[in-house]
Structures are given as structure tokens and as C-alpha cells.
Coordinates of C-alpha atoms in Angstrom, one line a residue:
M1 CA -17.0 38.7 -2.6
E2 CA -14.1 37.6 -4.8
E3 CA -12.3 34.3 -3.7
K4 CA -8.8 35.0 -2.5
S5 CA -5.9 33.1 -4.2
L6 CA -4.0 30.5 -2.3
G7 CA -0.8 32.7 -2.5
A8 CA -2.7 35.7 -1.0
I9 CA -3.9 33.6 1.9
L10 CA -0.4 32.2 2.5
L11 CA 1.1 35.6 2.6
E12 CA -1.4 36.5 5.4
T13 CA -1.3 33.3 7.4
S14 CA 2.3 32.1 7.2
S15 CA 5.9 33.3 7.1
L16 CA 5.9 33.4 3.3
T17 CA 7.3 36.5 1.7
D18 CA 6.4 38.1 -1.6
E19 CA 9.9 37.1 -3.0
Q20 CA 9.4 33.5 -1.9
L21 CA 6.0 33.4 -3.5
E22 CA 7.4 34.6 -6.8
Q23 CA 10.1 32.0 -6.6
A24 CA 7.5 29.2 -5.9
L25 CA 5.2 30.5 -8.8
A26 CA 8.2 30.2 -11.2
V27 CA 8.9 26.7 -10.1
Q28 CA 5.1 25.9 -10.5
R29 CA 5.2 27.1 -14.1
E30 CA 8.4 25.4 -14.9
R31 CA 7.5 22.0 -13.5
G32 CA 3.7 22.0 -14.1
I33 CA 2.9 21.3 -10.4
R34 CA 0.6 22.9 -7.9
L35 CA 1.7 26.0 -5.9
G36 CA 1.6 24.1 -2.7
E37 CA 3.8 21.3 -4.0
A38 CA 6.3 23.9 -5.2
L39 CA 6.4 25.7 -1.8
V40 CA 6.9 22.3 0.0
Q41 CA 9.6 21.2 -2.4
L42 CA 11.5 24.4 -2.0
K43 CA 11.2 23.9 1.8
L44 CA 9.6 27.4 2.1
L45 CA 6.5 26.0 4.0
R46 CA 5.3 22.8 5.5
S47 CA 2.5 20.7 4.2
E48 CA 0.5 21.8 7.3
D49 CA 0.7 25.5 6.2
I50 CA -0.7 24.6 2.8
L51 CA -3.6 22.6 4.2
R52 CA -4.5 25.4 6.6
A53 CA -4.6 27.9 3.8
L54 CA -6.7 25.6 1.6
S55 CA -9.0 25.2 4.5
I56 CA -9.5 29.0 4.6
Q57 CA -9.8 29.2 0.8
L58 CA -12.4 26.4 0.4
G59 CA -14.2 26.8 3.7
F60 CA -13.4 23.2 4.9
P61 CA -12.4 22.5 8.4
Y62 CA -8.8 21.4 9.0
E63 CA -8.0 18.6 11.4
N64 CA -4.4 18.3 12.5
K65 CA -4.8 15.0 14.2
L66 CA -7.2 12.1 13.3
E67 CA -8.4 10.2 16.4
V68 CA -8.3 6.6 15.2
E69 CA -10.1 5.2 18.2
S70 CA -13.2 7.4 17.5
I71 CA -13.5 6.3 13.9
S72 CA -16.5 3.9 13.5
S73 CA -15.5 0.7 11.8
D74 CA -18.9 0.2 10.2
L75 CA -18.4 3.4 8.2
V76 CA -15.2 2.2 6.5
Q77 CA -16.8 -1.1 5.3
S78 CA -18.5 0.7 2.4
I79 CA -15.2 2.0 1.1
P80 CA -12.6 -0.5 -0.4
I81 CA -9.2 0.0 1.2
S82 CA -7.4 0.3 -2.1
Y83 CA -9.8 3.1 -3.1
A84 CA -9.3 4.9 0.3
K85 CA -5.6 4.7 -0.1
Q86 CA -5.5 5.8 -3.7
N87 CA -7.6 8.8 -3.1
E88 CA -6.4 9.5 0.4
V89 CA -9.9 9.6 1.9
L90 CA -11.4 8.3 5.1
P91 CA -14.9 8.5 6.6
L92 CA -14.7 9.6 10.2
R93 CA -18.1 10.1 11.9
R94 CA -21.8 10.9 11.5
E95 CA -22.8 14.4 12.1
N96 CA -26.3 16.0 11.7
G97 CA -27.4 13.5 9.1
S98 CA -24.2 13.7 7.1
I99 CA -20.9 11.8 7.2
V100 CA -17.7 13.7 7.9
V101 CA -14.9 12.6 5.6
A102 CA -11.2 13.4 5.8
I103 CA -9.5 14.1 2.5
A104 CA -5.9 15.1 1.7
D105 CA -6.8 16.8 -1.6
P106 CA -10.0 18.9 -1.1
T107 CA -10.1 19.7 -4.8
N108 CA -10.6 16.1 -5.7
F109 CA -14.4 16.6 -6.3
Y110 CA -14.7 13.3 -8.2
A111 CA -13.7 11.4 -5.0
L112 CA -16.2 13.4 -3.0
D113 CA -19.0 12.5 -5.5
D114 CA -17.9 8.8 -5.3
L115 CA -18.1 8.9 -1.5
R116 CA -21.6 10.3 -1.6
M117 CA -22.7 7.2 -3.7
L118 CA -20.7 4.7 -1.7
L119 CA -21.9 6.0 1.7
K120 CA -25.4 6.8 0.5
H121 CA -25.3 10.0 2.5
D122 CA -24.2 13.6 2.0
V123 CA -20.5 14.1 3.0
K124 CA -18.9 17.0 4.8
P125 CA -15.2 17.2 3.9
V126 CA -12.5 18.0 6.4
I127 CA -8.8 18.5 5.4
A128 CA -6.1 16.3 6.8
S129 CA -2.6 15.5 5.8
S130 CA -1.8 12.5 3.6
Y131 CA 0.3 11.0 6.4
E132 CA -2.6 11.3 9.0
I133 CA -5.1 9.8 6.6
L134 CA -2.9 6.8 5.5
N135 CA -1.8 6.2 9.0
A136 CA -5.4 6.1 10.1
I137 CA -6.4 3.8 7.2
N138 CA -3.9 1.3 8.1
A139 CA -5.1 1.3 11.7
V140 CA -8.8 1.3 11.1
Y141 CA -9.2 -1.2 8.2
N142 CA -9.3 -4.5 9.8
K143 CA -7.9 -4.4 13.3
S144 CA -5.4 -7.1 12.4
T145 CA -3.4 -4.6 10.3
G146 CA -0.8 -4.2 13.1
D147 CA 2.3 -6.5 12.9
E148 CA 1.6 -8.1 16.3
A149 CA -2.0 -8.8 15.2
A150 CA -0.7 -10.2 11.9
I151 CA 1.7 -12.4 13.8
D152 CA -1.2 -13.7 16.0
E153 CA -3.1 -14.5 12.8
L154 CA -0.1 -16.4 11.5
N155 CA 0.1 -18.4 14.6
E156 CA -3.7 -19.3 14.4
E157 CA -3.3 -20.5 10.8
D158 CA -3.6 -24.3 10.5
E159 CA -0.6 -26.3 9.3
E160 CA -2.1 -26.8 5.8
L161 CA -2.3 -23.1 5.2
V162 CA 1.2 -22.4 6.4
G163 CA 2.4 -25.2 4.2
E164 CA 0.8 -23.4 1.3
F165 CA 2.7 -20.2 2.1
N166 CA 5.9 -22.1 1.7
E167 CA 5.0 -22.7 -2.0
P168 CA 6.1 -19.7 -4.1
V169 CA 3.4 -20.2 -6.7
D170 CA 0.7 -19.7 -4.1
L171 CA 2.3 -16.6 -2.8
L172 CA 2.2 -15.0 -6.2
D173 CA -1.6 -15.7 -6.3
A174 CA -2.2 -14.5 -2.8
D175 CA -4.5 -11.4 -2.5
D176 CA -4.0 -8.4 -0.3
E177 CA -5.8 -10.0 2.7
A178 CA -3.1 -12.7 3.1
P179 CA -1.6 -12.4 6.5
I180 CA 2.0 -12.6 5.0
I181 CA 1.3 -9.8 2.6
R182 CA -0.2 -7.7 5.4
L183 CA 2.7 -8.3 7.7
V184 CA 5.3 -7.3 5.2
N185 CA 3.3 -4.2 4.1
T186 CA 2.9 -3.2 7.8
L187 CA 6.6 -3.6 8.4
L188 CA 7.4 -1.3 5.5
F189 CA 4.8 1.3 6.7
R190 CA 6.1 1.1 10.3
A191 CA 9.7 1.5 9.1
V192 CA 8.9 4.7 7.2
K193 CA 6.9 6.0 10.1
Q194 CA 9.7 5.5 12.5
K195 CA 12.3 6.9 10.0
A196 CA 14.3 3.7 9.9
S197 CA 17.1 3.5 7.3
D198 CA 17.2 -0.3 7.1
I199 CA 15.0 -3.4 7.8
H200 CA 16.9 -6.5 8.7
I201 CA 15.2 -9.9 8.5
E202 CA 17.4 -12.4 10.1
P203 CA 16.9 -16.2 10.4
F204 CA 18.4 -18.1 13.3
E205 CA 18.2 -21.8 14.4
R206 CA 14.9 -21.5 16.3
D207 CA 13.5 -18.1 15.4
L208 CA 13.2 -15.3 13.0
K209 CA 14.2 -11.7 14.0
V210 CA 13.1 -8.4 12.4
R211 CA 15.2 -5.4 13.3
F212 CA 15.1 -1.7 12.2
R213 CA 18.2 0.5 12.0
I214 CA 17.1 3.9 13.3
N215 CA 19.6 6.8 13.7
G216 CA 22.4 4.3 13.0
I217 CA 21.5 1.9 15.9
L218 CA 19.7 -1.5 15.4
Y219 CA 16.5 -2.2 17.4
D220 CA 14.6 -5.4 17.8
I221 CA 11.0 -4.9 16.4
I222 CA 9.2 -8.3 16.1
T223 CA 9.8 -12.0 16.1
P224 CA 7.5 -13.8 13.6
P225 CA 7.0 -17.5 13.9
K226 CA 9.9 -19.6 12.4
R227 CA 7.5 -21.6 10.2
A228 CA 6.5 -18.4 8.3
Q229 CA 10.1 -17.6 7.5
N230 CA 10.1 -18.8 3.9
A231 CA 6.8 -17.1 3.2
I232 CA 8.0 -13.8 4.5
I233 CA 11.3 -13.9 2.6
S234 CA 9.6 -15.1 -0.6
R235 CA 7.1 -12.2 -0.4
V236 CA 10.0 -9.7 -0.1
K237 CA 11.8 -11.3 -3.0
I238 CA 8.7 -11.2 -5.2
M239 CA 8.3 -7.6 -4.5
A240 CA 12.0 -7.0 -5.4
Q241 CA 11.6 -9.2 -8.6
L242 CA 14.3 -11.6 -7.4
N243 CA 14.5 -15.3 -8.2
I244 CA 12.5 -17.0 -5.3
A245 CA 13.7 -20.5 -6.3
E246 CA 17.3 -19.5 -6.0
K247 CA 18.4 -19.6 -2.4
R248 CA 22.1 -20.6 -2.7
I249 CA 23.6 -17.2 -3.9
P250 CA 23.4 -13.6 -2.8
Q251 CA 20.8 -11.5 -4.8
D252 CA 20.2 -7.7 -5.1
G253 CA 16.9 -6.1 -6.2
R254 CA 14.9 -3.0 -5.8
I255 CA 11.2 -2.2 -4.6
R256 CA 9.5 1.1 -5.5
I257 CA 6.4 1.9 -3.5
K258 CA 4.5 4.7 -2.1
I259 CA 3.9 4.9 1.6
A260 CA 2.0 7.7 3.4
G261 CA 2.2 9.8 0.3
K262 CA 6.0 9.4 0.0
D263 CA 7.8 7.7 -2.8
I264 CA 10.1 5.2 -1.2
D265 CA 12.9 3.4 -3.1
I266 CA 14.0 0.2 -1.3
R267 CA 17.2 -1.5 -2.1
V268 CA 17.0 -5.3 -1.2
S269 CA 19.9 -7.6 -0.6
T270 CA 19.7 -11.3 0.3
I271 CA 22.5 -13.7 1.3
P272 CA 22.3 -17.4 2.2
T273 CA 23.0 -18.2 5.9
A274 CA 23.1 -21.5 7.8
H275 CA 19.5 -21.0 8.8
G276 CA 17.9 -19.5 5.7
E277 CA 18.3 -16.3 3.7
S278 CA 19.1 -13.1 5.5
V279 CA 17.4 -10.0 4.0
V280 CA 18.4 -6.4 4.4
M281 CA 16.2 -3.7 2.9
R282 CA 17.6 -0.1 2.7
L283 CA 14.9 2.5 2.6
L284 CA 15.6 5.7 0.6
D285 CA 13.1 8.6 0.8
A286 CA 13.8 11.1 -1.9
S287 CA 11.6 13.7 -0.2
A288 CA 13.7 13.4 3.0
L289 CA 17.0 14.1 1.2
L290 CA 18.6 17.4 2.4
L291 CA 20.0 18.9 -0.8
D292 CA 21.1 22.1 0.8
V293 CA 24.7 22.5 2.1
D294 CA 23.4 25.0 4.7
N295 CA 21.1 22.3 6.2
L296 CA 23.7 19.6 6.9
G297 CA 24.8 20.6 10.3
F298 CA 28.0 22.4 9.3
S299 CA 29.5 24.8 11.7
T300 CA 30.1 28.3 10.3
Y301 CA 33.8 27.5 9.9
N302 CA 33.3 24.2 8.2
V303 CA 30.5 25.3 5.8
D304 CA 32.8 28.1 4.6
I305 CA 35.7 25.7 4.1
F306 CA 33.4 23.2 2.2
K307 CA 31.9 25.9 -0.1
R308 CA 35.4 27.2 -0.9
M309 CA 36.4 23.6 -1.9
I310 CA 33.5 23.0 -4.3
D311 CA 33.6 26.5 -5.8
Y312 CA 36.9 25.6 -7.5
K313 CA 36.7 25.1 -11.3
N314 CA 39.1 22.1 -11.3
G315 CA 40.7 19.8 -8.8
I316 CA 39.6 17.0 -6.5
V317 CA 37.4 17.4 -3.4
L318 CA 37.2 14.2 -1.1
V319 CA 34.5 13.4 1.4
T320 CA 35.7 10.7 3.9
G321 CA 34.2 8.6 6.6
P322 CA 32.9 5.1 7.4
T323 CA 29.9 3.5 5.8
G324 CA 26.6 5.3 6.8
S325 CA 28.3 8.5 7.8
G326 CA 26.3 10.6 5.3
K327 CA 29.1 11.1 2.6
T328 CA 26.7 10.5 -0.3
T329 CA 24.2 13.1 1.1
T330 CA 26.9 15.6 1.4
L331 CA 28.1 15.0 -2.2
Y332 CA 24.5 15.3 -3.4
A333 CA 24.1 18.6 -1.6
A334 CA 27.3 19.8 -3.3
L335 CA 26.0 18.7 -6.7
S336 CA 22.7 20.5 -5.9
R337 CA 24.6 23.7 -5.2
L338 CA 26.7 23.4 -8.4
N339 CA 23.9 22.2 -10.7
T340 CA 23.1 25.1 -13.0
N341 CA 22.3 25.4 -16.7
E342 CA 25.9 26.6 -17.4
V343 CA 27.6 23.2 -16.4
K344 CA 27.4 19.6 -17.3
I345 CA 27.5 17.1 -14.4
L346 CA 28.3 13.4 -14.7
T347 CA 28.2 10.9 -11.9
A348 CA 29.2 7.2 -11.5
E349 CA 27.6 5.7 -8.5
D350 CA 27.1 2.2 -6.9
P351 CA 24.2 2.4 -7.0
V352 CA 22.3 5.6 -8.0
E353 CA 20.5 6.3 -4.7
Y354 CA 18.6 9.5 -5.6
Q355 CA 17.7 11.1 -9.0
I356 CA 18.8 14.7 -9.3
K357 CA 17.1 16.7 -12.1
G358 CA 19.7 18.0 -14.6
V359 CA 22.5 15.6 -13.6
N360 CA 23.5 12.6 -15.8
Q361 CA 23.8 9.7 -13.4
M362 CA 25.4 6.3 -14.3
Q363 CA 25.3 3.1 -12.2
V364 CA 28.5 1.0 -12.3
N365 CA 28.2 -2.6 -13.2
P366 CA 31.5 -4.7 -12.6
K367 CA 29.8 -7.8 -14.2
I368 CA 30.1 -6.1 -17.6
D369 CA 33.4 -4.3 -16.7
L370 CA 31.6 -1.0 -16.1
T371 CA 33.8 0.0 -13.2
F372 CA 34.5 3.4 -11.6
A373 CA 37.6 3.7 -13.6
S374 CA 36.0 2.8 -17.0
C375 CA 33.1 5.2 -16.3
L376 CA 35.7 8.0 -15.6
R377 CA 37.4 7.3 -18.9
A378 CA 34.2 7.5 -20.8
F379 CA 33.2 10.7 -19.0
L380 CA 36.4 12.5 -20.2
R381 CA 35.0 12.1 -23.8
Q382 CA 31.6 13.6 -22.7
D383 CA 32.9 17.3 -22.2
P384 CA 31.8 17.5 -18.5
D385 CA 32.5 20.4 -16.1
I386 CA 31.9 18.4 -12.9
I387 CA 32.4 14.7 -12.3
M388 CA 31.2 12.8 -9.2
V389 CA 32.8 9.2 -8.6
G390 CA 31.0 7.2 -5.9
E391 CA 34.4 6.0 -4.3
V392 CA 38.1 6.0 -5.1
R393 CA 38.8 2.3 -4.4
D394 CA 42.1 1.7 -6.3
R395 CA 45.1 3.2 -8.0
E396 CA 43.5 3.1 -11.4
T397 CA 40.5 5.2 -10.4
A398 CA 42.6 7.5 -8.4
E399 CA 45.0 8.2 -11.3
I400 CA 42.1 8.8 -13.7
A401 CA 40.4 11.1 -11.3
I402 CA 43.7 13.1 -10.9
Q403 CA 44.1 13.2 -14.7
A404 CA 40.6 14.6 -15.0
S405 CA 41.2 17.2 -12.3
L406 CA 44.4 18.4 -14.0
T407 CA 42.7 18.7 -17.3
G408 CA 40.1 21.3 -16.1
H409 CA 37.4 19.3 -14.3
L410 CA 36.1 19.4 -10.7
V411 CA 36.0 15.9 -9.4
L412 CA 34.0 14.9 -6.3
S413 CA 34.5 11.5 -4.6
T414 CA 34.6 9.6 -1.4
L415 CA 37.3 7.5 0.6
H416 CA 37.0 5.3 3.6
T417 CA 39.4 6.7 6.1
N418 CA 39.2 7.7 9.7
D419 CA 40.1 11.4 9.3
A420 CA 40.8 14.1 6.7
A421 CA 44.6 13.9 7.0
S422 CA 44.6 10.1 6.4
S423 CA 42.9 10.6 3.1
I424 CA 45.9 12.4 1.7
T425 CA 48.4 9.7 2.6
R426 CA 45.9 6.9 1.5
L427 CA 46.1 8.2 -2.1
V428 CA 49.9 8.0 -1.8
D429 CA 49.6 4.5 -0.3
M430 CA 47.6 3.5 -3.4
G431 CA 50.6 4.2 -5.5
V432 CA 49.8 7.8 -6.7
E433 CA 52.9 10.0 -6.8
P434 CA 52.9 12.6 -4.0
F435 CA 53.5 15.5 -6.4
L436 CA 50.3 14.5 -8.3
V437 CA 48.3 14.4 -5.0
A438 CA 49.7 17.8 -4.0
S439 CA 48.8 19.5 -7.3
S440 CA 45.3 18.0 -7.8
V441 CA 43.6 17.7 -4.4
I442 CA 41.8 20.9 -3.2
G443 CA 40.5 19.7 0.1
I444 CA 39.2 16.9 2.3
L445 CA 36.1 16.8 4.4
A446 CA 35.9 14.0 7.1
Q447 CA 32.5 13.5 8.6
R448 CA 30.4 11.4 11.0
L449 CA 26.8 11.4 12.2
V450 CA 25.8 11.9 15.8
R451 CA 22.3 11.4 17.2
T452 CA 20.6 14.5 18.4
V453 CA 18.8 14.6 21.7
C454 CA 15.0 14.2 21.8
R455 CA 13.5 17.6 22.5
D456 CA 10.4 16.0 24.0
C457 CA 12.2 14.2 26.9
A458 CA 15.8 15.5 27.2
R459 CA 16.7 16.8 30.7
S460 CA 19.3 19.5 31.3
Y461 CA 22.1 19.0 33.9
D462 CA 25.5 20.4 35.1
P463 CA 28.4 18.2 34.1
D464 CA 31.5 17.8 36.1
E465 CA 35.0 18.5 34.9
D466 CA 36.0 14.9 34.3
E467 CA 33.0 14.4 31.9
L468 CA 33.9 17.6 29.9
Q469 CA 37.5 16.7 29.8
K470 CA 36.7 13.5 27.9
I471 CA 35.7 15.7 24.9
G472 CA 38.3 18.4 25.4
L473 CA 36.2 21.0 27.2
T474 CA 36.4 22.9 30.4
L475 CA 33.7 24.4 32.7
E476 CA 34.7 27.8 31.2
D477 CA 33.8 26.6 27.7
L478 CA 30.2 26.1 28.8
Q479 CA 29.7 29.8 29.5
G480 CA 27.0 29.0 32.0
R481 CA 25.1 26.8 29.6
H482 CA 23.7 23.4 30.6
L483 CA 24.2 20.1 28.9
F484 CA 21.3 17.6 28.0
R485 CA 20.9 14.0 29.1
P486 CA 18.8 11.5 27.0
V487 CA 15.8 10.2 29.0
G488 CA 13.4 8.4 26.6
C489 CA 9.8 8.8 25.6
P490 CA 7.3 7.2 23.1
E491 CA 8.2 9.9 20.6
C492 CA 11.9 8.6 20.4
M493 CA 11.2 4.9 21.0
E494 CA 12.5 5.3 24.6
T495 CA 16.0 6.0 23.2
G496 CA 16.4 9.7 24.2
Y497 CA 17.5 10.6 20.7
A498 CA 15.6 11.8 17.6
G499 CA 17.4 12.4 14.3
R500 CA 21.1 12.8 13.5
L501 CA 23.4 15.6 12.7
G502 CA 26.7 15.8 10.9
I503 CA 30.0 16.6 12.5
H504 CA 32.9 17.6 10.2
E505 CA 36.7 18.1 9.9
G506 CA 37.8 20.1 6.9
I507 CA 41.3 20.5 5.4
M508 CA 42.1 22.8 2.6
I509 CA 45.4 21.8 0.9
T510 CA 47.7 24.8 1.6
D511 CA 51.3 25.3 0.6
A512 CA 52.4 24.2 4.0
I513 CA 50.6 20.9 3.7
R514 CA 51.8 20.4 0.1
A515 CA 55.4 20.9 1.4
E516 CA 54.8 18.1 4.0
L517 CA 53.2 15.8 1.4
M518 CA 56.2 16.3 -0.9
K519 CA 58.6 15.5 2.0
G520 CA 56.7 12.2 2.6
S521 CA 55.3 13.1 6.0
D522 CA 52.8 10.8 7.6
A523 CA 49.2 11.5 8.4
T524 CA 49.9 12.6 12.0
R525 CA 52.3 15.3 10.8
I526 CA 50.0 16.6 8.2
K527 CA 47.3 16.8 10.8
Q528 CA 49.5 18.8 13.1
V529 CA 50.1 21.3 10.4
A530 CA 46.4 21.5 9.6
L531 CA 45.6 22.2 13.2
Q532 CA 48.2 25.0 13.3
E533 CA 46.4 26.6 10.3
G534 CA 43.0 26.5 12.1
M535 CA 41.4 23.1 11.4
K536 CA 38.9 21.8 13.9
T537 CA 38.9 18.1 14.5
L538 CA 35.8 15.9 14.5
R539 CA 35.8 15.8 18.3
Q540 CA 36.2 19.6 18.6
D541 CA 33.3 20.1 16.1
A542 CA 31.2 17.6 18.0
A543 CA 32.1 19.3 21.4
E544 CA 30.7 22.6 20.0
K545 CA 27.4 20.8 19.2
V546 CA 27.3 19.4 22.8
V547 CA 27.7 22.9 24.2
M548 CA 24.8 24.0 21.9
G549 CA 22.7 21.3 23.5
L550 CA 22.2 19.4 20.2
T551 CA 23.8 16.1 21.3
T552 CA 25.5 14.4 24.3
V553 CA 29.0 13.6 25.6
A554 CA 28.2 9.9 25.5
E555 CA 27.3 10.2 21.8
V556 CA 30.4 12.1 20.9
L557 CA 32.6 9.5 22.6
R558 CA 30.7 6.7 20.8
V559 CA 31.3 8.2 17.4
T560 CA 34.6 9.9 17.5
Q561 CA 38.0 8.4 18.2
E562 CA 40.7 9.7 20.6
E563 CA 42.6 12.5 18.9
S564 CA 46.1 11.6 17.9
G565 CA 49.1 14.0 17.5

């Protein structure tokens, strides 16, 4: 019987259509990658769908979950941890004279041959995801892999050894079994697993605190011994290629690693404080970046507004909001939509967070006078169609951006203001003439991120009128629906929330708004006109998402301000 192709199996066992398969095959040929990778990159299927299909094609069982407790520790002693991680393999158990081995890539026959030699037994492959295997490896190899165990080990070290950890030269020579290295590696792995955006290592007078920022909120994670502070911070600085001898000035660096099969880019920042250096690590997972405008949580009204803004051939589109509100992700999604062979796109960023294929990205460097303004000037000589500027911070940048938009370029950028209407007046406050703002700006999108309720533990309830009134709703608006209250479970770290969602406020610059701008009206008046023309405020957009059961009243009140005007 002829072996079925992976594509044919996926058509039978998954939601994949013939058109989607053709699209993936085209990407496979273009990029020289495997069909499964192409399907996952295009977000047409999940990794689990590919693994199940491979299981059918190759005749190997598929294990969705690896039970770490049942894995025999004596089996893994024959396999070096570095080899297990590199090849994503793990021996699980003995079965009928053979050893069952989990493998992420069942076509890696060289690794299977190596395992037969190392284990001195025949092996039976089972397919599991990279994430499951790497998670199990970290848990099984040496029971002290966990951060609490690593801290216990640090506490058990004698004073002489801890003294050695304070010497940078010895840290450079330390092997992978050193408790400090294992602790830092485990923190990084745990941060990725819990979808943290930042790791904070904060020194205080008598203790050292490690916190993760998850869904915009900081949580205490562990408290390593104070005497290991210098060693931990030095280890991070070595990984980021920073000067470990310099502790008096702030430093910035970058770490690039692979965790659980994901390429993680980590931006590292250190500053001197009264009790030692404070370290913040920003984790950027390129595979987790949503580069599709339709997947950013827009309402139907706002996604239509935003698409109309970025479909203009020239003019300025501004995305506004506080730090950490997802502005960069929205701009990247816009660039991804606009990125075709027919256009040239240039970006000036601080820093370049994600690489986008086909886009020319430049990182600003004020030390050599490579500012947003100087980048913009250079861009105008490069014949671009679309320009993205990380942020409009001053009059000079604003004026050059306007000049670029008036000479036939689409300019995308960000501002730090509270709402969309304030962005228009902010440009005027910077010193830009109102008539230039009126003639160049296409539209402004204000946004925030609200936490979404955890589906595993959220409980429905019927709210009272007072609670609904706080976000501008009435009982009639619910139309018989229930709201959800966060409870907390292990899946969401007992917070009741899992993931975040964008809320938006979009203003297209219409003739009426231009007239107000030319008259010198303030942000409040401009907002009133925009509301009369159909704009939905941040709170109104968030309230709709509360009614849909995606977030909570308390979360909306935390993130949005009282509406003015």
C-alpha cells in the first residue's frame, strides 16, 4: 500500500482545506522549510495537528502529555542533557524489552540510532511536542533543576564556594552544573512557560527579589539568598555580553537563546541602586507576535476604521497609548498587512524588537546622533513608500514626518497620550502649525490592553445596576447575558486572568475635525465632534468586551479613565 503524504492526511484529520494546503506548499517551496512548519507559521494549524498527522504517517504513537513523575531517572543518566535538549529526545520507560523514547522530530533517524547505542537497547519512538519534551527534560534531569531546589543548593554551599561566585573570572569558567547557572536558566525557562513579558531582579538592603510581569502585572516569584546577589547578576551580565566589572553606570545588552523550541530575544537593562545593580530582562518571543490586524482584538467598527487609515497612500497614522499598551504590535501588524513586493518599507525603531522579512529596519543610536529625526531625513533619500517611526518625541521629528507625508509617503508612528483626541493637540503643542496637522494626519488609534478572564476558572454572575453604571452600561445592554468574575486556578497562577486583549478608540480626521483644529479647539471639543461622528471611546469598546464575557468590570475600571466631555 502506498504511503499517504502528510498533506493528504492533514486534509482528512484536520480543518485544513485544499486552498490552505496549496498556500502552505507555496510557502514551503519559497522558504525551503517543512510543510508542517509552513502550516504553523501561517497559523492554519497547531503544532499538535502536525504531530498527530506524522503519527499516522509514520506509525508512531503520539503522546499529548508526558507524565514526568513516571519517568525513571536511571534511564536518563545514559543521555547527556545537552544532547537530549539539542535533539529534543527523552527516554520515558521500559516496555517489552525495549525503551520507549519521546522525540519531537520522528524523522530524525540519526538521533534514534544514537539512542540505541547509548541505551544499549532497541528503542520505540513516540511523538511528543518540543515544549512537552523540553519541559520534561528540565524537570527530570537532576531533581534540583527547579528554582526552589537551586536556591536550597545555594544555601547549602559553604562560604568559600559562595566567595568564588563573587569573582567574575570564576563565573566565566563555571560549567552548566553550577547552581547559579542552573538558577538563571530555570528562571528564563519558567518565565517563558508562564508567558512573562519581563523578569525583574531587584536588590534591597537585606534580600534579593525576583519578580515576573505577567499580563501587565508584577508577581513575586522567588527570593534568592542575598549573598548570591553578585553571582546571579554577573551571570546575567555575562550572558548579555555586558561589562561585569562596571557597576556604576546603567548598561544595556541583549541575550538570544532557544527555550522550549522557541527563539527568545531578551533585552537586558541594568542600573546601579543603593543596594546593588537592578536588572530587568524584557522577553520577546517572535513566534508569539500576532502580525494580523484581524487578530488584535479589534471590534468590527474599529478594525474597519484602522484598515481604512493604513490603506491611504500618503499621510500620517498615529497609534497612541502608555508604555506597554501594545502600540508596537499594532504597528507591526499594520506593516505586515502592507508588506508586499510592490512597496518599499523603512522603519526607525528604538530598539528593533522583531525582524520582519522584506522590511528594512534601522535602530536609532543617539550616541552617534542617529535619532528618529536624522533617520527620517535619510529615509526620504531612499525612495520609500511607507515609513514607520518608533515615536514622535519632539517638534523636529514631527515636522519631518509631516513633510514626508505631504510628499507622497505613508508614515506610521506612536505618541504617548491618554486618548486619540489628545494626540492631535499634542502635535500642535509641540510647535507644529495646525494647518499642517490638519492636512497631513489621516487618523489616530488609541489603545490599551485589558486582561482576559481565565476560561478554566471564571464564574458567571448577574451584576447589579450600580456596577454596570460604572462602565456606562445598563441591564438592557446585557440582553440576558451573564458577566464573568475571576476566581483563580493553577492554570492562571491564581489570578483569574489569562492573556490580554486590545481595546481601541479610533478617530478618522474628517472635515468637521479639521475645522475644529484650525479654530484652535482643545482636545475635549475635538473628542465631542468625533463622538458625534460615531467614535467609540476606550471605555465603550471595553464595555462591549465585558458584555461578550472576555474581561471584567474591575479590569476595565483599572485600565480606562473616566470619560471627559
